[in-house]
CSV table of C-alpha atoms and ligand atoms in Angstrom, one decimal:
chain,number,residue,atom,x,y,z
J,1245,UNK,CA,25.1,-20.2,17.3
J,1246,UNK,CA,26.4,-17.4,16.1
J,1247,UNK,CA,24.4,-14.2,15.5
J,1248,UNK,CA,24.4,-13.7,11.9
J,1249,UNK,CA,21.7,-11.0,12.7
J,1250,UNK,CA,24.1,-8.2,10.2
J,1251,UNK,CA,23.5,-4.6,12.9
J,1252,UNK,CA,21.0,-3.1,10.2
J,1253,UNK,CA,18.7,-6.1,10.7
J,1254,UNK,CA,18.5,-5.9,15.0
J,1255,UNK,CA,17.3,-2.2,14.2
J,1256,UNK,CA,13.9,-2.9,13.2
J,1257,UNK,CA,11.4,-5.3,14.3
J,1258,UNK,CA,9.0,-7.1,12.5
J,1259,UNK,CA,5.1,-5.8,11.1
J,1260,UNK,CA,3.3,-4.8,13.7
J,1261,UNK,CA,0.5,-4.1,11.8
J,1262,UNK,CA,1.5,-7.2,10.1
J,1263,UNK,CA,1.7,-9.5,12.9
J,1264,UNK,CA,-1.8,-8.2,13.9
J,1265,UNK,CA,-3.1,-10.4,11.2
J,1266,UNK,CA,-1.5,-12.7,11.7
J,1267,UNK,CA,-2.8,-12.6,14.9
J,1268,UNK,CA,-6.2,-12.1,13.7
J,1269,UNK,CA,-6.5,-15.4,11.3
J,1270,UNK,CA,-5.0,-17.3,14.7
J,1271,UNK,CA,-8.5,-15.8,16.6
J,1272,UNK,CA,-10.3,-15.9,13.6
J,1273,UNK,CA,-11.2,-12.4,13.8
J,1274,UNK,CA,-11.9,-9.0,11.8
J,1275,UNK,CA,-9.3,-7.6,10.7
J,1276,UNK,CA,-9.7,-4.0,10.8
J,1277,UNK,CA,-5.9,-4.0,11.4
J,1278,UNK,CA,-3.7,-4.2,7.6
J,1279,UNK,CA,-5.0,-2.4,5.2
J,1280,UNK,CA,-6.0,-4.0,2.9
J,1281,UNK,CA,-9.7,-4.4,0.9
J,1282,UNK,CA,-11.4,-7.0,0.9
J,1283,UNK,CA,-13.3,-6.7,-2.0
J,1284,UNK,CA,-12.7,-7.5,-5.8
J,1285,UNK,CA,-10.5,-5.2,-7.4
J,1286,UNK,CA,-13.1,-3.8,-10.5
J,1287,UNK,CA,-14.0,-5.9,-13.8
J,1288,UNK,CA,-12.2,-4.4,-16.0
J,1289,UNK,CA,-8.6,-3.9,-14.6
J,1290,UNK,CA,-8.3,-8.0,-14.1
J,1291,UNK,CA,-9.7,-8.9,-17.8
J,1292,UNK,CA,-6.6,-6.8,-18.9
J,1293,UNK,CA,-4.3,-8.6,-16.8
J,1294,UNK,CA,-5.5,-12.1,-18.3
J,1295,UNK,CA,-5.3,-10.7,-21.0
J,1296,UNK,CA,-2.2,-10.2,-21.1
J,1297,UNK,CA,-1.0,-13.6,-18.9
J,1298,UNK,CA,-2.7,-15.3,-22.3
J,1299,UNK,CA,-0.8,-12.5,-25.2
J,1300,UNK,CA,2.7,-12.7,-23.7
J,1301,UNK,CA,4.0,-10.1,-21.5
J,1302,UNK,CA,5.1,-13.1,-19.2
J,1303,UNK,CA,9.1,-12.0,-19.6
J,1304,UNK,CA,11.2,-9.3,-17.7
J,1305,UNK,CA,9.3,-5.6,-18.5
J,1306,UNK,CA,12.0,-2.7,-19.6
J,1307,UNK,CA,13.6,-2.9,-15.3
J,1308,UNK,CA,12.7,1.2,-14.8
J,1309,UNK,CA,8.5,0.3,-16.4
J,1310,UNK,CA,6.3,-0.8,-19.3
J,1311,UNK,CA,6.2,2.2,-21.7
J,1312,UNK,CA,2.9,2.2,-21.4
J,1313,UNK,CA,2.4,2.4,-17.8
J,1314,UNK,CA,5.2,4.6,-17.8
J,1315,UNK,CA,2.9,7.0,-20.6
J,1316,UNK,CA,0.2,6.4,-18.4
J,1317,UNK,CA,1.4,6.9,-14.7
J,1318,UNK,CA,2.6,10.3,-17.2
J,1319,UNK,CA,-0.7,11.6,-18.4
J,1320,UNK,CA,-2.2,10.2,-14.8
J,1321,UNK,CA,-0.1,13.1,-13.4
J,1322,UNK,CA,-0.1,16.1,-15.8
J,1323,UNK,CA,-4.3,16.3,-15.6
J,1324,UNK,CA,-4.9,14.8,-12.1
J,1325,UNK,CA,-1.6,16.1,-10.0
J,1326,UNK,CA,-1.4,19.6,-12.9
J,1327,UNK,CA,2.6,18.5,-12.8
J,1328,UNK,CA,4.0,17.3,-16.4
J,1329,UNK,CA,6.7,15.2,-16.5
J,1330,UNK,CA,8.1,13.0,-19.1
J,1331,UNK,CA,7.8,9.5,-18.8
J,1332,UNK,CA,11.1,8.9,-20.6
J,1333,UNK,CA,13.1,9.8,-17.7
J,1334,UNK,CA,11.6,10.7,-14.3
J,1335,UNK,CA,9.1,7.9,-14.1
J,1336,UNK,CA,10.6,4.6,-12.1
J,1337,UNK,CA,7.9,1.6,-12.0
J,1338,UNK,CA,8.4,-0.8,-9.0
J,1339,UNK,CA,7.3,-3.7,-6.3
J,1340,UNK,CA,4.7,-1.4,-4.5
J,1341,UNK,CA,5.5,2.2,-2.8
J,1342,UNK,CA,7.2,0.5,-0.3
J,1343,UNK,CA,10.1,-0.1,-3.3
J,1344,UNK,CA,9.3,3.5,-4.7
J,1345,UNK,CA,10.4,5.2,-1.1
J,1346,UNK,CA,13.1,2.3,-0.3
J,1347,UNK,CA,14.6,2.6,-3.4
J,1348,UNK,CA,14.9,6.2,-3.9
J,1349,UNK,CA,15.8,6.7,-0.2
J,1350,UNK,CA,18.7,4.2,-0.6
J,1351,UNK,CA,19.5,6.6,-4.1
J,1352,UNK,CA,19.4,10.0,-2.5
J,1353,UNK,CA,20.7,9.1,0.8
J,1354,UNK,CA,24.2,9.3,1.7
J,1355,UNK,CA,24.7,7.5,6.4
J,1356,UNK,CA,23.9,9.4,8.6
J,1357,UNK,CA,22.8,12.5,6.8
J,1358,UNK,CA,19.5,12.9,8.0
J,1359,UNK,CA,15.6,13.3,7.0
J,1360,UNK,CA,12.6,14.5,8.9
J,1361,UNK,CA,9.3,12.3,9.7
J,1362,UNK,CA,6.5,13.5,11.1
J,1363,UNK,CA,5.3,11.5,13.0
J,1364,UNK,CA,2.6,9.4,13.5
J,1365,UNK,CA,4.8,7.7,10.6
J,1366,UNK,CA,3.6,4.5,8.1
J,1367,UNK,CA,5.5,2.1,9.9
J,1368,UNK,CA,7.7,1.0,7.1
J,1369,UNK,CA,9.7,5.0,6.9
J,1370,UNK,CA,11.0,4.0,10.6
J,1371,UNK,CA,12.9,0.8,8.5
J,1372,UNK,CA,13.2,3.1,5.6
J,1373,UNK,CA,15.9,5.5,7.3
J,1374,UNK,CA,17.5,2.3,9.0
J,1375,UNK,CA,18.2,0.8,6.1
J,1376,UNK,CA,20.0,3.6,3.8
J,1377,UNK,CA,21.2,4.5,7.2
J,1378,UNK,CA,20.1,7.8,7.7
J,1379,UNK,CA,18.8,10.0,11.1
J,1380,UNK,CA,15.6,10.2,11.2
J,1381,UNK,CA,14.4,13.6,12.8
J,1382,UNK,CA,11.1,13.1,14.1
J,1383,UNK,CA,8.7,16.4,14.3
J,1384,UNK,CA,5.1,15.3,16.3
J,1385,UNK,CA,2.6,16.4,14.0
J,1386,UNK,CA,-0.9,17.1,17.3
J,1387,UNK,CA,-4.0,15.6,17.1
J,1388,UNK,CA,-7.0,16.9,17.5
J,1389,UNK,CA,-6.1,18.0,14.1
J,1390,UNK,CA,-2.7,16.4,13.4
J,1391,UNK,CA,-1.2,20.0,12.8
J,1392,UNK,CA,2.4,20.2,13.2
J,1393,UNK,CA,4.8,23.2,15.0
J,1394,UNK,CA,6.0,25.3,12.3
J,1395,UNK,CA,8.9,26.3,14.5
J,1396,UNK,CA,9.8,23.2,16.2
J,1397,UNK,CA,10.0,22.1,11.5
J,1398,UNK,CA,12.0,25.5,11.3
J,1399,UNK,CA,15.2,24.7,13.2
J,1400,UNK,CA,14.5,20.9,12.1
J,1401,UNK,CA,15.7,21.9,9.0
J,1402,UNK,CA,19.9,22.1,8.8
J,1403,UNK,CA,22.6,21.5,6.8
J,1404,UNK,CA,22.3,17.3,6.7
J,1405,UNK,CA,19.1,18.0,6.3
J,1406,UNK,CA,18.6,15.3,2.9
J,1407,UNK,CA,14.5,14.7,2.4
J,1408,UNK,CA,12.0,15.1,4.7
J,1409,UNK,CA,8.7,12.8,4.0
J,1410,UNK,CA,4.9,13.2,3.9
J,1411,UNK,CA,2.9,11.7,3.6
J,1412,UNK,CA,-1.4,13.1,2.4
J,1413,UNK,CA,-3.4,11.7,2.6
J,1414,UNK,CA,-2.2,10.2,5.5
J,1415,UNK,CA,-1.8,7.0,7.9
J,1416,UNK,CA,-2.7,6.3,10.4
J,1417,UNK,CA,-3.8,9.9,11.0
J,1418,UNK,CA,-6.0,10.7,8.0
J,1419,UNK,CA,-5.0,14.0,8.0
J,1420,UNK,CA,-4.9,15.8,4.4
J,1421,UNK,CA,-2.1,19.0,4.7
J,1422,UNK,CA,-3.7,21.2,3.1
J,1423,UNK,CA,-1.0,24.1,0.8
J,1424,UNK,CA,-0.8,26.2,3.2
J,1425,UNK,CA,1.2,23.8,4.9
J,1426,UNK,CA,2.8,21.8,2.3
J,1427,UNK,CA,3.6,26.1,1.1
J,1428,UNK,CA,5.5,26.1,5.0
J,1429,UNK,CA,6.6,22.4,3.9
J,1430,UNK,CA,7.7,23.6,-0.4
J,1431,UNK,CA,9.5,26.4,1.5
J,1432,UNK,CA,12.3,25.1,3.7
J,1433,UNK,CA,13.0,22.5,1.2
J,1434,UNK,CA,13.9,24.8,-1.3
J,1435,UNK,CA,15.8,27.2,1.4
J,1436,UNK,CA,17.7,24.3,2.3
J,1437,UNK,CA,18.8,22.2,-0.9
J,1438,UNK,CA,15.9,19.8,1.2
J,1439,UNK,CA,14.1,16.9,-0.9
J,1440,UNK,CA,10.6,16.1,-0.4
J,1441,UNK,CA,10.1,12.5,-0.4
J,1442,UNK,CA,6.1,12.3,-0.9
J,1443,UNK,CA,3.4,9.5,-0.8
J,1444,UNK,CA,0.3,10.7,-2.3
J,1445,UNK,CA,-1.3,6.0,-2.1
J,1446,UNK,CA,-4.5,7.9,-0.7
J,1447,UNK,CA,-4.8,10.7,-3.2
J,1448,UNK,CA,-8.0,10.0,-3.8
J,1449,UNK,CA,-9.6,9.2,-0.9
J,1450,UNK,CA,-10.2,12.6,0.3
J,1451,UNK,CA,-13.6,12.6,2.4
J,1452,UNK,CA,-15.8,16.7,3.2
J,1453,UNK,CA,-14.8,18.2,0.6
J,1454,UNK,CA,-10.4,17.8,1.1
J,1455,UNK,CA,-8.8,18.9,-1.7
J,1456,UNK,CA,-4.7,16.5,-1.9
J,1457,UNK,CA,-2.2,18.9,-2.9
J,1458,UNK,CA,1.0,17.4,-4.9
J,1459,UNK,CA,3.5,19.3,-3.3
J,1460,UNK,CA,5.8,19.1,-6.5
J,1461,UNK,CA,2.5,20.9,-8.0
J,1462,UNK,CA,3.7,24.3,-5.8
J,1463,UNK,CA,6.5,26.7,-7.1
J,1464,UNK,CA,9.8,25.0,-7.2
J,1465,UNK,CA,9.1,22.0,-6.3
J,1466,UNK,CA,9.2,20.1,-9.0
J,1467,UNK,CA,12.9,19.6,-9.1
J,1468,UNK,CA,13.5,18.5,-5.7
J,1469,UNK,CA,10.7,16.8,-4.9
J,1470,UNK,CA,10.0,11.8,-5.5
J,1471,UNK,CA,6.3,11.0,-5.5
J,1472,UNK,CA,5.3,8.4,-5.0
J,1473,UNK,CA,2.6,6.3,-6.2
J,1474,UNK,CA,0.6,3.0,-7.1
J,1475,UNK,CA,-2.2,0.8,-7.5
J,1476,UNK,CA,-2.5,-0.5,-4.4
J,1477,UNK,CA,-5.4,1.9,-2.3
J,1478,UNK,CA,-6.7,4.3,-5.1
J,1479,UNK,CA,-7.6,0.5,-7.4
J,1480,UNK,CA,-8.2,-1.3,-4.6
J,1481,UNK,CA,-5.1,-4.4,-6.3
J,1482,UNK,CA,-2.3,-4.4,-2.5
J,1483,UNK,CA,-1.4,-7.9,-3.4
J,1484,UNK,CA,0.0,-6.8,-7.2
J,1485,UNK,CA,3.4,-5.2,-6.4
J,1486,UNK,CA,3.1,-2.2,-8.7
J,1487,UNK,CA,3.8,1.0,-7.7
J,1488,UNK,CA,6.4,4.0,-9.0
J,1489,UNK,CA,8.6,6.5,-7.7
J,1490,UNK,CA,8.2,10.3,-10.3
J,1491,UNK,CA,11.5,12.2,-9.7
J,1492,UNK,CA,13.2,14.6,-11.9
J,1493,UNK,CA,16.1,12.7,-14.7
J,1494,UNK,CA,19.0,13.0,-12.6
J,1495,UNK,CA,17.8,12.0,-9.5
J,1496,UNK,CA,15.3,9.3,-11.3
J,1497,UNK,CA,19.1,8.0,-12.9
J,1498,UNK,CA,20.5,7.3,-9.3
J,1499,UNK,CA,17.1,5.9,-8.9
J,1500,UNK,CA,17.2,3.4,-11.5
J,1501,UNK,CA,20.1,1.7,-10.8
J,1502,UNK,CA,18.9,0.7,-6.3
J,1503,UNK,CA,15.4,-0.4,-7.6
J,1504,UNK,CA,17.4,-2.1,-10.9
J,1505,UNK,CA,19.6,-4.5,-8.3
J,1506,UNK,CA,16.7,-4.3,-5.9
J,1507,UNK,CA,14.7,-6.2,-7.2
J,1508,UNK,CA,14.9,-5.8,-11.8
J,1509,UNK,CA,11.4,-4.7,-12.3
J,1510,UNK,CA,7.6,-5.3,-10.5
J,1511,UNK,CA,5.6,-8.1,-12.9
J,1512,UNK,CA,5.5,-7.1,-16.7
J,1513,UNK,CA,1.6,-8.4,-17.2
J,1514,UNK,CA,0.9,-6.5,-13.8
J,1515,UNK,CA,2.1,-3.9,-14.9
J,1516,UNK,CA,1.2,-3.5,-18.3
J,1517,UNK,CA,-3.0,-4.1,-16.7
J,1518,UNK,CA,-2.1,-1.2,-14.7
J,1519,UNK,CA,-1.6,1.1,-17.9
J,1520,UNK,CA,-4.8,-0.2,-18.4
J,1521,UNK,CA,-6.3,1.1,-13.9
J,1522,UNK,CA,-4.0,4.9,-15.0
J,1523,UNK,CA,-7.0,5.3,-17.6
J,1524,UNK,CA,-9.9,3.6,-15.9
J,1525,UNK,CA,-13.8,6.4,-16.6
J,1526,UNK,CA,-12.7,9.6,-14.1
J,1527,UNK,CA,-16.9,8.9,-12.6
J,1528,UNK,CA,-14.6,6.3,-10.6
J,1529,UNK,CA,-12.9,7.9,-8.6
J,1530,UNK,CA,-15.9,9.7,-7.2
J,1531,UNK,CA,-17.2,6.5,-6.1
J,1532,UNK,CA,-13.8,5.4,-5.2
J,1533,UNK,CA,-14.6,8.1,-2.5
J,1534,UNK,CA,-18.5,8.2,-1.6
J,1535,UNK,CA,-17.3,3.7,-0.7
J,1536,UNK,CA,-14.8,5.0,1.7
J,1537,UNK,CA,-17.5,8.0,2.7
J,1538,UNK,CA,-19.9,5.6,3.1
J,1539,UNK,CA,-17.9,3.1,5.1
J,1540,UNK,CA,-16.0,6.0,7.3
J,1541,UNK,CA,-18.8,7.1,8.8
J,1542,UNK,CA,-20.3,3.8,9.2
J,1543,UNK,CA,-17.7,2.8,11.2
J,1544,UNK,CA,-17.4,6.2,12.9
J,1545,UNK,CA,-20.4,5.6,14.3
J,1546,UNK,CA,-19.7,2.3,15.6
J,1547,UNK,CA,-16.5,2.8,17.7
J,1548,UNK,CA,-18.3,5.5,19.1
J,1549,UNK,CA,-21.0,4.4,19.9
J,1550,UNK,CA,-18.6,1.7,21.4
J,1551,UNK,CA,-17.3,4.2,24.3
J,1552,UNK,CA,-13.2,5.5,21.5
J,1553,UNK,CA,-12.2,9.2,21.5
J,1554,UNK,CA,-11.5,8.8,17.6
J,1555,UNK,CA,-10.3,11.5,15.6
J,1556,UNK,CA,-12.0,11.9,12.3
J,1557,UNK,CA,-10.8,11.8,9.2
J,1558,UNK,CA,-10.1,13.9,5.7
J,1559,UNK,CA,-8.6,11.4,4.1
J,1560,UNK,CA,-7.0,7.3,4.0
J,1561,UNK,CA,-9.3,4.6,5.6
J,1562,UNK,CA,-7.9,4.0,8.6
J,1563,UNK,CA,-9.9,6.2,11.8
J,1564,UNK,CA,-7.5,7.1,14.9
J,1565,UNK,CA,-9.0,6.7,18.1
J,1566,UNK,CA,-7.5,7.3,21.9
J,1567,UNK,CA,-8.9,4.7,24.5
J,1568,UNK,CA,-7.9,5.8,27.4
J,1569,UNK,CA,-10.7,6.2,29.2
J,1570,UNK,CA,-11.4,2.2,28.5
J,1571,UNK,CA,-7.8,2.9,31.3
J,1572,UNK,CA,-5.2,0.9,29.9
J,1573,UNK,CA,-2.0,2.8,29.7
J,1574,UNK,CA,-0.1,0.0,27.6
J,1575,UNK,CA,-1.5,-0.1,23.3
J,1576,UNK,CA,-0.3,-3.1,22.8
J,1577,UNK,CA,-1.9,-5.7,25.7
J,1578,UNK,CA,-5.2,-3.2,24.7
J,1579,UNK,CA,-4.9,-4.1,21.0
J,1580,UNK,CA,-4.0,-7.7,22.3
J,1581,UNK,CA,-7.5,-8.0,24.7
J,1582,UNK,CA,-9.0,-6.6,21.5
J,1583,UNK,CA,-8.9,-9.5,19.2
J,1584,UNK,CA,-8.3,-11.9,21.8
J,1585,UNK,CA,-11.2,-11.1,23.8
J,1586,UNK,CA,-13.9,-10.3,21.0
J,1587,UNK,CA,-12.7,-10.8,17.8
J,1588,UNK,CA,-11.8,-7.5,16.7
J,1589,UNK,CA,-7.0,-6.9,15.2
J,1590,UNK,CA,-5.7,-3.3,15.3
J,1591,UNK,CA,-3.0,-1.7,15.1
J,1592,UNK,CA,-1.7,-0.6,18.8
J,1593,UNK,CA,0.0,3.7,18.4
J,1594,UNK,CA,2.9,2.6,19.6
J,1595,UNK,CA,3.7,1.1,15.9
J,1596,UNK,CA,3.4,4.9,14.2
J,1597,UNK,CA,5.9,6.9,17.0
J,1598,UNK,CA,9.7,7.1,17.7
J,1599,UNK,CA,8.3,8.2,21.3
J,1600,UNK,CA,6.0,5.2,22.7
J,1601,UNK,CA,4.9,7.7,24.9
J,1602,UNK,CA,2.5,9.7,22.1
J,1603,UNK,CA,0.7,6.4,21.3
J,1604,UNK,CA,0.8,4.5,24.0
J,1605,UNK,CA,-3.0,5.7,24.2
J,1606,UNK,CA,-3.4,5.5,20.9
J,1607,UNK,CA,-5.2,1.9,18.2
J,1608,UNK,CA,-5.8,2.7,14.6
J,1609,UNK,CA,-8.6,1.2,13.1
J,1610,UNK,CA,-9.0,0.3,9.4
J,1611,UNK,CA,-11.5,-0.1,6.9
J,1612,UNK,CA,-11.3,-0.8,3.9
J,1613,UNK,CA,-13.7,-3.4,4.5
J,1614,UNK,CA,-17.0,-4.4,2.7
J,1615,UNK,CA,-20.6,-3.7,4.8
J,1616,UNK,CA,-20.5,-6.8,6.2
J,1617,UNK,CA,-17.4,-6.4,7.8
J,1618,UNK,CA,-18.0,-3.2,8.9
J,1619,UNK,CA,-21.7,-5.5,10.1
J,1620,UNK,CA,-19.7,-8.2,12.0
J,1621,UNK,CA,-16.8,-6.0,13.9
J,1622,UNK,CA,-20.1,-3.2,15.1
J,1623,UNK,CA,-21.7,-6.1,16.6
J,1624,UNK,CA,-18.3,-7.7,17.9
J,1625,UNK,CA,-17.6,-3.2,19.0
J,1626,UNK,CA,-20.9,-4.3,21.1
J,1627,UNK,CA,-20.2,-6.8,22.6
J,1628,UNK,CA,-16.9,-4.9,24.0
J,1629,UNK,CA,-18.9,-2.4,25.1
J,1630,UNK,CA,-21.7,-4.3,27.4
J,1631,UNK,CA,-18.7,-6.4,27.9
J,1632,UNK,CA,-17.3,-2.8,29.7
J,1633,UNK,CA,-21.1,-2.1,31.0
J,1634,UNK,CA,-20.9,-5.6,33.0
K,2269,PLP,C1,1.5,4.7,3.3
K,2269,PLP,C2,1.2,4.5,3.1
K,2269,PLP,N1,2.6,4.4,2.0
K,2269,PLP,C3,3.1,2.8,1.2
K,2269,PLP,C4,2.1,1.4,1.4
K,2269,PLP,C5,2.1,0.4,1.2
K,2269,PLP,O1,2.0,0.5,-0.4
K,2269,PLP,P1,3.2,-0.7,-2.1
K,2269,PLP,O2,1.4,-1.8,-2.0
K,2269,PLP,O3,2.5,0.4,-3.1
K,2269,PLP,O4,3.2,-0.9,-1.1
K,2269,PLP,C6,1.4,1.7,3.0
K,2269,PLP,C7,0.2,0.7,2.4
K,2269,PLP,O5,-0.6,0.1,4.1
K,2269,PLP,C8,1.3,3.3,3.4
K,2269,PLP,O6,-0.5,2.5,3.9
């Protein structure tokens, strides 16, 4: 049969993370691969969605977002991130942060322009740059503290650089970028006229006193930043597909056009309920972070006892580990061994790197799970240890 795939579609593979979820289901394992909670979302937000459907908010919303939600996004961005924005001209509501990122990149990047991406990166950023025909330039975050080399970053900026993608708190490393690091990046963006595209969907999941800083709040950066966020992680609503991009009005005008023709809009009743989510009592965020801190500590202990080398996260809900000392040099083989023999699904490190050598001995675990799920995982990790000790 004739090959109908576009060159574009052949340049990337299926998502490894979502494939691990399918393999996990086949082996009835514990899914510590794909980052979604297995516990309920807050009742008041679910009730708001039911109410919205009952009151017949069931037709298309305004393509760039329901006004009540845009207002709620602007209010929250002002109090939590310290940046005041105009909900009429500076927000595009999308189908999750996923679509917000693709629509934003497609709206700003011309074919052949360069986009700087820190690696390890959330695996979507690779295909995202391919879909907009950008040339990605990867800058490595070095373990154990996931710092970047300032000289290499400085050298990566040039006349062709259009944007730099930042993700803080970071998936998969758990790094929370410091004010100094963000200022360093901001200075380069300002010098070269480059847009910062920052994915902040884990902004409330912080540990050990870490503080989230939005690069848009740094002097001069408000007009050179696209801030991406969603309700997926903060309110445990990954299946609702409501996210947004905040950008200066002229950039937003382009993002809105791409968004409109890609998806028309995010689900209307869920947008209305998302406005309720964003106005939830502020104590919710402390409880959320505390709950995740307990889960992080529980899984870290279990991994440590099973002999994994762990990189302790300061934010987000993932733990990167190194497994070199187990004698595996192929992360995919190790991940398959863990899921097929012990029923623990994880993500092989290479899926977060452009150069596989950097991820070949790394494995990512996630922990947005009920205590009983994590206990089940700990039991399976003990089985793994017992097998190794034989
Ligand atoms: C860094 C990052 N950005 C975006 C997403 C996807 O967000 P959404 O569900 O809002 O599309 C994820 C999901 O794991 C993620 O880790």
